Amino acid sequence: PITTISCCLLTAMLAGCGGGAEAQSTAKATADVLTGEEKLAAEQSPQCRLFKPAELAKYAGEPLGPGRVAAMGTGCQWLGRGDGSVLIQVVPARYHEPHKGSEGFRQLADVGTRGFVEQGLGGWIAGAITGQQAVVVSVSGKAVNDATAIALLKETITRRSK
């Protein structure tokens, strides 16, 4: 879409403006992810290795397909045949951004640092800072609610700490 094209153009423009080989390498890697040329296998993704589709089905309320790399390599997404889906993303803590104006938003004092839950992406999103990283989960499906997203976030944090 237009967003992908714009990002690719911006990446190419930044690469052409100098910044040395490292900047150009980073720009190329970003462009490769955006255009789909970088094919990180799900088996190599730390987020994709956290759960099997059958384990996530209880959160989405339906069977899910295999995980696939998402969110520019920072996440993994499992899709169902209906409305169900799960996305798990891990980013540096500085990118943690709860959307306080979102419907259903509330802080979670008992989950990580600056934990939150909110409605979004057709379901519920929950996230928290854990150490140097932020973990964000999104879950959608027919029976999904805030408790579902919170339970998935807690389980994801537990599995990442092992």
XYZ file of C-alpha atoms in Angstrom:
162
model
C 0.000 0.000 0.000
C 0.882 3.692 0.073
C 2.429 3.395 3.562
C 4.843 0.683 2.427
C 5.830 2.640 -0.662
C 6.335 5.806 1.398
C 8.485 3.965 3.931
C 10.571 2.381 1.186
C 11.095 5.736 -0.489
C 12.060 7.355 2.807
C 14.459 4.507 3.573
C 16.061 4.761 0.140
C 16.313 8.543 0.449
C 17.967 8.310 3.852
C 20.411 5.721 2.565
C 21.342 7.989 -0.330
C 21.989 10.953 1.955
C 25.199 9.506 3.309
C 25.653 8.311 6.844
C 28.187 5.681 5.893
C 27.949 1.978 5.264
C 26.232 1.233 8.585
C 23.367 3.654 7.871
C 22.993 2.262 4.357
C 22.998 -1.308 5.668
C 20.296 -0.451 8.223
C 18.250 1.317 5.557
C 18.518 -1.699 3.233
C 17.504 -4.086 5.999
C 14.447 -1.934 6.757
C 13.523 -1.739 3.082
C 13.916 -5.520 2.736
C 11.502 -6.100 5.612
C 8.983 -3.632 4.193
C 9.097 -5.124 0.714
C 9.069 -8.722 1.946
C 12.546 -9.478 0.594
C 13.783 -10.382 4.075
C 12.252 -13.756 4.871
C 12.955 -14.424 8.531
C 11.613 -17.890 9.207
C 9.167 -18.243 12.073
C 11.479 -20.862 13.615
C 14.122 -18.154 13.997
C 11.803 -15.658 15.679
C 11.984 -15.666 19.484
C 8.344 -14.560 19.664
C 7.148 -17.330 17.308
C 8.919 -19.945 19.439
C 7.066 -18.906 22.623
C 3.777 -20.670 21.799
C 2.358 -23.397 19.610
C -0.841 -22.476 17.721
C -2.892 -24.936 19.815
C -1.764 -23.189 23.022
C -2.943 -19.813 21.712
C -6.309 -21.135 20.505
C -7.719 -20.830 24.034
C -7.008 -17.082 23.961
C -8.488 -16.443 20.505
C -11.365 -18.885 20.928
C -10.626 -20.745 17.702
C -7.864 -22.795 16.083
C -4.971 -20.715 14.776
C -2.540 -21.291 11.941
C 1.237 -21.367 12.325
C 3.035 -18.281 13.550
C 4.533 -15.913 11.023
C 6.988 -13.107 11.514
C 5.227 -9.756 11.849
C 5.762 -6.148 12.910
C 8.991 -5.729 10.946
C 10.584 -8.721 12.647
C 9.756 -7.662 16.229
C 6.698 -9.860 16.537
C 4.866 -13.008 15.567
C 1.270 -13.356 14.438
C -1.051 -16.356 14.392
C -4.273 -16.099 12.370
C -7.483 -18.090 12.643
C -10.063 -18.833 9.973
C -12.589 -16.469 11.544
C -12.031 -13.355 13.622
C -9.382 -14.889 15.870
C -5.779 -13.784 15.883
C -2.872 -13.307 18.258
C 0.092 -10.975 17.886
C 3.060 -10.902 20.252
C 5.621 -8.129 19.864
C 8.797 -7.337 21.818
C 10.487 -3.959 21.390
C 12.977 -1.831 23.332
C 11.377 -0.364 26.472
C 11.631 3.180 25.095
C 8.932 2.291 22.526
C 6.367 1.352 25.195
C 3.304 3.460 24.460
C -0.049 2.808 26.126
C -2.856 4.700 24.398
C -4.524 6.282 27.427
C -7.410 7.638 25.353
C -8.377 4.221 23.984
C -11.660 2.640 24.938
C -11.347 0.277 27.869
C -7.889 1.634 28.820
C -6.666 0.936 32.312
C -3.324 0.566 33.990
C -2.178 -2.785 35.336
C -0.238 -2.266 38.541
C 0.519 -5.987 38.918
C 2.048 -6.616 35.467
C 5.574 -5.417 34.750
C 6.258 -1.683 34.716
C 3.631 0.657 33.238
C 1.386 -2.271 32.394
C -1.853 -1.535 30.543
C -4.814 -3.042 28.753
C -7.012 -1.363 26.118
C -9.309 -2.105 23.223
C -7.818 -1.988 19.763
C -7.079 -3.851 16.529
C -10.498 -5.506 16.652
C -9.874 -7.003 20.086
C -7.796 -6.230 23.156
C -4.174 -5.135 23.567
C -2.082 -5.490 26.726
C 1.509 -4.516 27.348
C 4.166 -3.822 29.939
C 7.844 -3.059 30.290
C 9.914 -5.989 31.520
C 13.553 -5.091 32.028
C 15.027 -3.502 28.917
C 12.121 -4.504 26.680
C 8.405 -3.930 26.308
C 6.083 -6.829 25.586
C 2.793 -6.133 23.807
C 0.129 -8.684 22.955
C -2.983 -8.288 20.852
C -5.738 -10.864 20.790
C -9.001 -10.892 18.881
C -11.822 -13.377 18.564
C -15.455 -13.906 19.447
C -15.033 -14.401 23.199
C -12.004 -12.138 23.754
C -12.080 -9.578 26.551
C -9.640 -7.614 28.702
C -9.009 -10.609 30.968
C -7.980 -12.680 27.924
C -5.380 -10.107 26.865
C -4.048 -9.749 30.416
C -3.729 -13.531 30.814
C -1.857 -13.779 27.494
C 0.463 -10.925 28.481
C 1.273 -12.561 31.832
C 1.920 -15.950 30.209
C 4.098 -14.355 27.519
C 6.190 -12.549 30.143
C 6.547 -15.781 32.135
C 7.668 -17.767 29.093
C 10.148 -15.079 28.028
C 11.816 -15.153 31.459
C 12.579 -18.901 31.271
